[in-house]
CSV table of N, CA and C in Angstrom, one decimal:
chain,number,residue,atom,x,y,z
A,8,LEU,N,23.7,-29.1,-0.4
A,8,LEU,CA,23.2,-30.1,-1.1
A,8,LEU,C,22.9,-29.3,-2.3
A,9,PRO,N,22.9,-30.1,-3.0
A,9,PRO,CA,21.8,-29.7,-5.0
A,9,PRO,C,20.8,-29.2,-4.5
A,10,ARG,N,20.4,-28.1,-5.1
A,10,ARG,CA,18.8,-27.9,-5.4
A,10,ARG,C,17.8,-29.1,-5.3
A,11,SER,N,18.4,-30.0,-6.3
A,11,SER,CA,17.3,-31.0,-6.9
A,11,SER,C,17.2,-32.0,-5.5
A,12,ALA,N,18.3,-31.9,-4.4
A,12,ALA,CA,17.9,-33.0,-3.7
A,12,ALA,C,17.3,-32.9,-2.1
A,13,VAL,N,16.8,-31.4,-2.3
A,13,VAL,CA,16.3,-30.2,-1.0
A,13,VAL,C,14.9,-30.3,-1.2
A,14,THR,N,14.3,-30.9,-0.7
A,14,THR,CA,12.6,-31.1,-0.6
A,14,THR,C,11.7,-29.6,-1.2
A,15,PRO,N,11.0,-29.5,-1.5
A,15,PRO,CA,10.2,-27.8,-1.5
A,15,PRO,C,9.9,-27.4,-0.3
A,16,THR,N,9.5,-28.4,0.8
A,16,THR,CA,9.3,-28.1,2.2
A,16,THR,C,10.2,-27.6,3.1
A,17,ALA,N,11.6,-27.7,2.6
A,17,ALA,CA,12.8,-27.4,3.6
A,17,ALA,C,12.8,-25.9,3.9
A,18,LEU,N,12.9,-25.5,5.0
A,18,LEU,CA,13.1,-24.1,5.3
A,18,LEU,C,14.3,-23.9,5.0
A,19,HIS,N,13.8,-22.4,4.7
A,19,HIS,CA,15.2,-21.4,4.1
A,19,HIS,C,15.6,-20.7,4.8
A,20,ASP,N,15.0,-19.9,5.9
A,20,ASP,CA,15.1,-19.4,7.1
A,20,ASP,C,14.5,-19.8,8.1
A,21,LEU,N,15.5,-19.8,9.7
A,21,LEU,CA,14.8,-19.9,10.6
A,21,LEU,C,13.9,-19.2,11.0
A,22,GLN,N,12.9,-19.5,11.8
A,22,GLN,CA,12.1,-18.4,12.9
A,22,GLN,C,12.1,-18.8,14.0
A,23,LEU,N,11.5,-17.7,14.9
A,23,LEU,CA,11.9,-17.9,16.2
A,23,LEU,C,10.3,-18.8,16.4
A,24,GLY,N,11.2,-19.7,17.1
A,24,GLY,CA,9.5,-20.2,18.0
A,24,GLY,C,9.2,-21.1,17.3
A,25,LEU,N,9.9,-22.0,16.4
A,25,LEU,CA,9.8,-23.5,16.1
A,25,LEU,C,9.8,-24.6,16.9
A,26,VAL,N,9.4,-25.3,16.9
A,26,VAL,CA,9.5,-26.8,17.7
A,26,VAL,C,9.5,-27.8,16.9
A,27,ALA,N,9.8,-28.9,17.3
A,27,ALA,CA,9.9,-30.1,16.5
A,27,ALA,C,8.2,-30.7,16.4
A,28,GLN,N,8.5,-31.2,15.4
A,28,GLN,CA,7.2,-31.8,15.3
A,28,GLN,C,7.1,-33.2,15.3
A,29,GLN,N,8.3,-33.7,15.2
A,29,GLN,CA,8.6,-35.1,15.3
A,29,GLN,C,10.3,-35.3,15.4
A,30,PRO,N,10.9,-36.6,15.8
A,30,PRO,CA,12.0,-36.6,16.4
A,30,PRO,C,12.5,-36.2,14.9
A,31,ILE,N,13.8,-35.4,14.9
A,31,ILE,CA,14.9,-34.8,14.0
A,31,ILE,C,16.4,-35.2,14.2
A,32,SER,N,16.6,-36.1,13.2
A,32,SER,CA,18.4,-36.5,13.7
A,32,SER,C,19.1,-35.5,13.0
A,33,ILE,N,20.3,-35.8,13.7
A,33,ILE,CA,21.3,-35.0,13.5
A,33,ILE,C,21.7,-34.6,11.6
A,34,GLY,N,22.1,-33.4,11.4
A,34,GLY,CA,21.7,-33.3,10.0
A,34,GLY,C,20.9,-33.3,8.9
A,35,GLU,N,19.5,-33.8,9.7
A,35,GLU,CA,18.5,-33.5,8.9
A,35,GLU,C,18.1,-32.3,8.6
A,36,LEU,N,17.4,-32.0,7.5
A,36,LEU,CA,17.0,-30.8,6.9
A,36,LEU,C,15.9,-30.4,7.6
A,37,LEU,N,15.5,-29.2,8.5
A,37,LEU,CA,14.7,-28.8,9.0
A,37,LEU,C,13.2,-28.2,7.7
A,38,THR,N,12.2,-28.9,7.8
A,38,THR,CA,10.9,-29.1,6.9
A,38,THR,C,9.7,-28.3,7.9
A,39,THR,N,9.0,-28.2,6.6
A,39,THR,CA,7.5,-27.3,7.1
A,39,THR,C,6.8,-28.6,7.6
A,40,THR,N,7.5,-29.7,7.5
A,40,THR,CA,6.9,-31.2,8.0
A,40,THR,C,7.3,-31.6,9.4
A,41,ASN,N,8.6,-31.3,9.7
A,41,ASN,CA,8.9,-31.6,11.1
A,41,ASN,C,9.2,-30.6,11.9
A,42,THR,N,8.9,-29.9,11.8
A,42,THR,CA,8.6,-28.4,12.4
A,42,THR,C,7.2,-27.5,12.4
A,43,GLY,N,6.9,-27.1,13.4
A,43,GLY,CA,6.2,-26.1,13.3
A,43,GLY,C,6.2,-25.1,14.7
A,44,THR,N,4.9,-24.3,15.3
A,44,THR,CA,5.2,-23.6,16.3
A,44,THR,C,4.0,-24.2,17.3
A,45,SER,N,4.4,-23.9,18.4
A,45,SER,CA,3.6,-24.6,19.3
A,45,SER,C,2.3,-24.0,19.7
A,46,THR,N,2.0,-22.8,19.0
A,46,THR,CA,0.7,-22.8,18.7
A,46,THR,C,-0.2,-22.8,17.5
A,47,SER,N,0.5,-23.4,16.5
A,47,SER,CA,-0.3,-23.7,15.4
A,47,SER,C,-1.5,-24.9,15.5
A,48,LYS,N,-2.2,-24.7,14.8
A,48,LYS,CA,-3.2,-25.6,15.0
A,48,LYS,C,-3.5,-26.6,14.5
A,49,GLN,N,-3.0,-28.1,14.9
A,49,GLN,CA,-2.6,-29.5,13.9
A,49,GLN,C,-3.8,-30.5,14.7
A,50,LEU,N,-4.1,-31.2,13.5
A,50,LEU,CA,-4.9,-32.5,14.2
A,50,LEU,C,-4.0,-34.0,14.2
A,51,GLN,N,-4.3,-35.0,15.0
A,51,GLN,CA,-3.4,-35.7,15.3
A,51,GLN,C,-3.6,-36.5,13.7
A,52,LEU,N,-2.8,-37.6,13.5
A,52,LEU,CA,-2.5,-38.2,12.4
A,52,LEU,C,-3.4,-39.5,12.4
A,53,PRO,N,-4.7,-39.8,11.7
A,53,PRO,CA,-5.2,-40.8,12.0
A,53,PRO,C,-4.3,-42.5,12.1
A,54,VAL,N,-4.5,-43.5,13.0
A,54,VAL,CA,-3.7,-44.6,12.9
A,54,VAL,C,-4.2,-45.2,11.6
A,55,GLY,N,-3.0,-45.9,10.7
A,55,GLY,CA,-3.0,-46.2,9.1
A,55,GLY,C,-2.5,-45.4,8.3
A,56,PHE,N,-2.6,-44.0,8.7
A,56,PHE,CA,-2.4,-42.7,7.8
A,56,PHE,C,-0.8,-42.2,7.9
A,57,ARG,N,-0.2,-42.0,6.9
A,57,ARG,CA,0.9,-40.9,6.9
A,57,ARG,C,0.3,-39.6,6.5
A,58,SER,N,1.4,-38.7,6.8
A,58,SER,CA,1.2,-37.3,6.8
A,58,SER,C,2.2,-36.6,5.5
A,59,VAL,N,1.7,-36.1,4.7
A,59,VAL,CA,2.5,-35.4,3.4
A,59,VAL,C,2.4,-34.1,3.3
A,60,ALA,N,3.6,-33.3,3.7
A,60,ALA,CA,3.6,-31.9,3.1
A,60,ALA,C,3.2,-31.5,1.8
A,61,ILE,N,2.4,-30.8,1.1
A,61,ILE,CA,2.0,-30.6,-0.4
A,61,ILE,C,2.2,-28.9,-0.4
A,62,VAL,N,3.3,-28.2,-1.0
A,62,VAL,CA,3.1,-26.9,-1.7
A,62,VAL,C,2.5,-27.3,-3.1
A,63,PRO,N,1.8,-26.9,-3.4
A,63,PRO,CA,1.1,-26.7,-5.0
A,63,PRO,C,1.5,-25.8,-6.1
A,64,PRO,N,1.8,-26.1,-6.9
A,64,PRO,CA,2.1,-25.0,-8.0
A,64,PRO,C,1.1,-24.0,-8.2
A,65,ALA,N,0.0,-23.9,-7.6
A,65,ALA,CA,-0.7,-23.0,-8.0
A,65,ALA,C,-1.7,-22.5,-6.6
A,66,ALA,N,-2.3,-21.4,-6.5
A,66,ALA,CA,-2.7,-21.0,-5.1
A,66,ALA,C,-4.2,-22.1,-4.8
A,67,LEU,N,-3.9,-22.3,-3.8
A,67,LEU,CA,-4.9,-23.5,-2.8
A,67,LEU,C,-6.0,-22.4,-2.8
A,68,PRO,N,-7.2,-23.4,-3.0
A,68,PRO,CA,-8.5,-22.9,-2.6
A,68,PRO,C,-8.9,-22.6,-0.9
A,69,PRO,N,-9.7,-22.1,-0.5
A,69,PRO,CA,-9.8,-21.4,0.6
A,69,PRO,C,-10.0,-22.8,1.9
A,70,MET,N,-9.4,-23.2,2.8
A,70,MET,CA,-9.5,-24.3,3.6
A,70,MET,C,-9.1,-24.2,4.8
A,71,GLN,N,-9.3,-25.1,5.6
A,71,GLN,CA,-9.0,-24.9,7.2
A,71,GLN,C,-8.7,-26.2,7.5
A,72,VAL,N,-7.9,-26.5,8.7
A,72,VAL,CA,-7.9,-27.7,9.1
A,72,VAL,C,-9.1,-28.4,9.6
A,73,GLY,N,-8.9,-29.6,9.3
A,73,GLY,CA,-10.4,-30.4,9.3
A,73,GLY,C,-10.5,-30.7,8.1
A,74,ASP,N,-10.5,-29.9,6.8
A,74,ASP,CA,-11.4,-30.2,5.9
A,74,ASP,C,-11.0,-31.2,5.2
A,75,HIS,N,-11.4,-31.6,4.0
A,75,HIS,CA,-11.5,-33.0,3.2
A,75,HIS,C,-10.8,-32.4,1.8
A,76,VAL,N,-9.8,-32.9,1.4
A,76,VAL,CA,-9.3,-32.6,0.2
A,76,VAL,C,-9.2,-33.8,-0.7
A,77,ASP,N,-9.6,-33.7,-2.0
A,77,ASP,CA,-8.4,-35.1,-3.3
A,77,ASP,C,-6.9,-34.5,-3.7
A,78,ILE,N,-6.3,-35.5,-3.7
A,78,ILE,CA,-5.2,-34.7,-4.1
A,78,ILE,C,-5.0,-35.3,-5.2
A,79,ILE,N,-4.6,-34.2,-6.6
A,79,ILE,CA,-4.5,-34.7,-7.4
A,79,ILE,C,-3.0,-34.5,-8.4
A,80,ALA,N,-2.7,-35.6,-9.0
A,80,ALA,CA,-1.5,-34.9,-10.2
A,80,ALA,C,-1.7,-36.0,-11.7
A,81,ASN,N,-1.6,-34.6,-12.6
A,81,ASN,CA,-1.6,-35.1,-14.3
A,81,ASN,C,-3.0,-35.3,-14.1
A,82,GLY,N,-3.9,-34.7,-13.6
A,82,GLY,CA,-5.3,-35.8,-13.8
A,82,GLY,C,-5.9,-36.4,-13.3
A,83,ILE,N,-5.0,-37.0,-12.6
A,83,ILE,CA,-5.2,-38.4,-12.0
A,83,ILE,C,-5.5,-38.2,-10.4
A,84,VAL,N,-6.7,-38.7,-9.8
A,84,VAL,CA,-6.8,-38.5,-8.3
A,84,VAL,C,-6.1,-39.5,-7.5
A,85,LEU,N,-5.0,-39.0,-6.8
A,85,LEU,CA,-3.7,-40.1,-6.2
A,85,LEU,C,-4.7,-40.3,-5.0
A,86,ALA,N,-5.4,-39.2,-4.4
A,86,ALA,CA,-5.7,-40.1,-3.0
A,86,ALA,C,-7.4,-39.0,-2.4
A,87,ALA,N,-8.4,-39.2,-2.7
A,87,ALA,CA,-9.8,-39.3,-2.4
A,87,ALA,C,-9.7,-38.9,-0.9
A,88,ASP,N,-10.4,-37.8,-0.4
A,88,ASP,CA,-11.0,-37.5,1.1
A,88,ASP,C,-9.9,-36.9,2.1
A,89,ALA,N,-8.6,-37.0,1.5
A,89,ALA,CA,-7.6,-36.9,2.5
A,89,ALA,C,-7.7,-35.8,3.6
A,90,LEU,N,-7.6,-35.9,4.9
A,90,LEU,CA,-7.7,-34.9,5.9
A,90,LEU,C,-6.6,-33.9,6.2
A,91,VAL,N,-7.3,-32.8,6.1
A,91,VAL,CA,-6.4,-31.6,6.1
A,91,VAL,C,-5.7,-31.8,7.6
A,92,LEU,N,-4.4,-31.8,7.8
A,92,LEU,CA,-4.1,-31.7,9.6
A,92,LEU,C,-3.8,-30.4,9.7
A,93,SER,N,-2.9,-29.9,8.8
A,93,SER,CA,-2.3,-28.1,9.6
A,93,SER,C,-2.2,-27.4,8.3
A,94,LEU,N,-2.0,-26.2,8.2
A,94,LEU,CA,-1.9,-25.0,7.3
A,94,LEU,C,-0.1,-25.0,7.1
A,95,ILE,N,0.3,-25.0,6.2
A,95,ILE,CA,1.7,-24.3,6.1
A,95,ILE,C,1.7,-22.8,6.6
A,96,GLU,N,2.3,-22.2,7.0
A,96,GLU,CA,2.3,-20.9,7.4
A,96,GLU,C,2.2,-19.7,6.2
A,97,ASP,N,1.5,-18.7,6.4
A,97,ASP,CA,1.1,-18.1,5.1
A,97,ASP,C,0.2,-18.8,4.2
A,98,THR,N,-0.1,-20.2,4.8
A,98,THR,CA,-1.0,-20.6,3.6
A,98,THR,C,-0.2,-21.3,2.3
A,99,VAL,N,0.9,-21.6,2.5
A,99,VAL,CA,1.7,-21.9,0.7
A,99,VAL,C,1.3,-23.1,0.9
A,100,GLY,N,0.9,-24.1,1.9
A,100,GLY,CA,0.7,-25.4,1.5
A,100,GLY,C,-0.4,-25.7,2.6
A,101,VAL,N,-0.1,-27.1,2.7
A,101,VAL,CA,-0.6,-27.9,3.8
A,101,VAL,C,-0.2,-29.2,4.0
A,102,ILE,N,-0.7,-29.7,5.0
A,102,ILE,CA,-0.2,-31.0,5.3
A,102,ILE,C,-1.5,-31.9,5.8
A,103,VAL,N,-1.5,-33.1,5.0
A,103,VAL,CA,-2.4,-33.8,4.9
A,103,VAL,C,-2.3,-35.3,5.1
A,104,ALA,N,-3.2,-35.8,5.7
A,104,ALA,CA,-3.0,-37.5,6.1
A,104,ALA,C,-3.6,-38.1,4.9
A,105,VAL,N,-3.1,-39.5,4.3
A,105,VAL,CA,-3.3,-40.0,3.7
A,105,VAL,C,-3.1,-41.4,3.6
A,106,PRO,N,-4.1,-42.3,3.6
A,106,PRO,CA,-3.9,-43.8,4.1
A,106,PRO,C,-2.0,-44.1,3.2
A,107,ALA,N,-2.1,-45.0,4.4
A,107,ALA,CA,-0.3,-45.4,4.2
A,107,ALA,C,-0.2,-45.9,2.5
A,108,GLU,N,-1.2,-46.9,2.2
A,108,GLU,CA,-0.7,-47.5,0.9
A,108,GLU,C,-0.7,-46.3,-0.1
A,109,LEU,N,-1.7,-45.1,0.0
A,109,LEU,CA,-1.3,-43.7,-1.1
A,109,LEU,C,0.0,-43.1,-0.9
A,110,SER,N,0.8,-43.4,0.6
A,110,SER,CA,1.4,-41.9,1.0
A,110,SER,C,2.5,-42.0,-0.2
A,111,ALA,N,3.0,-43.1,-0.7
A,111,ALA,CA,4.4,-42.8,-1.6
A,111,ALA,C,4.2,-42.2,-3.0
A,112,ALA,N,2.9,-42.5,-3.4
A,112,ALA,CA,2.3,-41.8,-5.0
A,112,ALA,C,2.2,-40.3,-4.5
A,113,VAL,N,1.2,-39.7,-3.5
A,113,VAL,CA,1.6,-38.9,-3.3
A,113,VAL,C,2.8,-38.0,-2.6
A,114,ALA,N,3.4,-38.3,-2.1
A,114,ALA,CA,5.0,-37.7,-1.4
A,114,ALA,C,5.9,-37.5,-3.1
A,115,SER,N,5.3,-38.7,-3.8
A,115,SER,CA,6.5,-38.3,-5.0
A,115,SER,C,5.8,-37.0,-5.5
A,116,ALA,N,4.7,-37.2,-5.8
A,116,ALA,CA,3.8,-36.1,-6.8
A,116,ALA,C,4.1,-34.8,-6.0
A,117,ALA,N,4.4,-34.7,-4.3
A,117,ALA,CA,4.3,-33.5,-3.9
A,117,ALA,C,5.7,-33.2,-4.2
A,118,ALA,N,7.0,-34.2,-4.1
A,118,ALA,CA,8.2,-33.6,-4.3
A,118,ALA,C,8.5,-32.8,-5.6
A,119,ILE,N,7.7,-33.2,-6.5
A,119,ILE,CA,8.0,-32.7,-7.9
A,119,ILE,C,7.1,-32.0,-8.3
A,120,GLY,N,6.3,-31.2,-7.6
A,120,GLY,CA,5.3,-30.1,-7.3
A,120,GLY,C,4.2,-29.9,-8.3
A,121,ASP,N,3.6,-31.3,-8.8
A,121,ASP,CA,2.7,-32.0,-9.5
A,121,ASP,C,1.3,-31.9,-8.6
A,122,ALA,N,1.4,-32.0,-7.2
A,122,ALA,CA,0.1,-32.5,-6.6
A,122,ALA,C,-0.4,-31.1,-6.1
A,123,THR,N,-1.9,-31.2,-6.7
A,123,THR,CA,-2.8,-30.1,-6.5
A,123,THR,C,-4.0,-30.5,-5.6
A,124,LEU,N,-4.4,-29.8,-4.6
A,124,LEU,CA,-5.7,-30.0,-4.0
A,124,LEU,C,-7.0,-29.6,-4.2
A,125,VAL,N,-7.9,-30.3,-4.1
A,125,VAL,CA,-9.2,-30.0,-4.5
A,125,VAL,C,-10.4,-30.2,-3.1
A,126,VAL,N,-10.7,-28.9,-2.6
A,126,VAL,CA,-11.3,-29.2,-1.8
A,126,VAL,C,-12.8,-29.9,-1.8
A,127,SER,N,-12.9,-31.0,-1.0
A,127,SER,CA,-14.2,-31.9,-1.2
A,127,SER,C,-15.4,-31.9,0.0
A,128,SER,N,-16.7,-32.2,-0.4
A,128,SER,CA,-17.4,-31.8,0.7
A,128,SER,C,-18.0,-33.2,1.3
């Protein structure tokens, strides 16, 4: 696939012990969203929410599963109080739960690398 068609969350190297976290179709790219490890700590996705993987362009603030974050792109809060569902290995990114109606904007910003996170209290 052309580089521009590959999501930033696509896996470049297979790791031993990966487990599908959701159904994966034949030919579908393996990503940090649809794979994980059986020992990884992950929260359940709340009803009415969508999960989005975010690999921000800058370092992440310290956070853990269960924290709440604001997702910001270009100085605009796209989603306030999103729930951290899981940390992507080596804390290069996170998977967050956002309300379904905000998921398209958050996923779009994440895909082009504009999304960043601010831990909220």
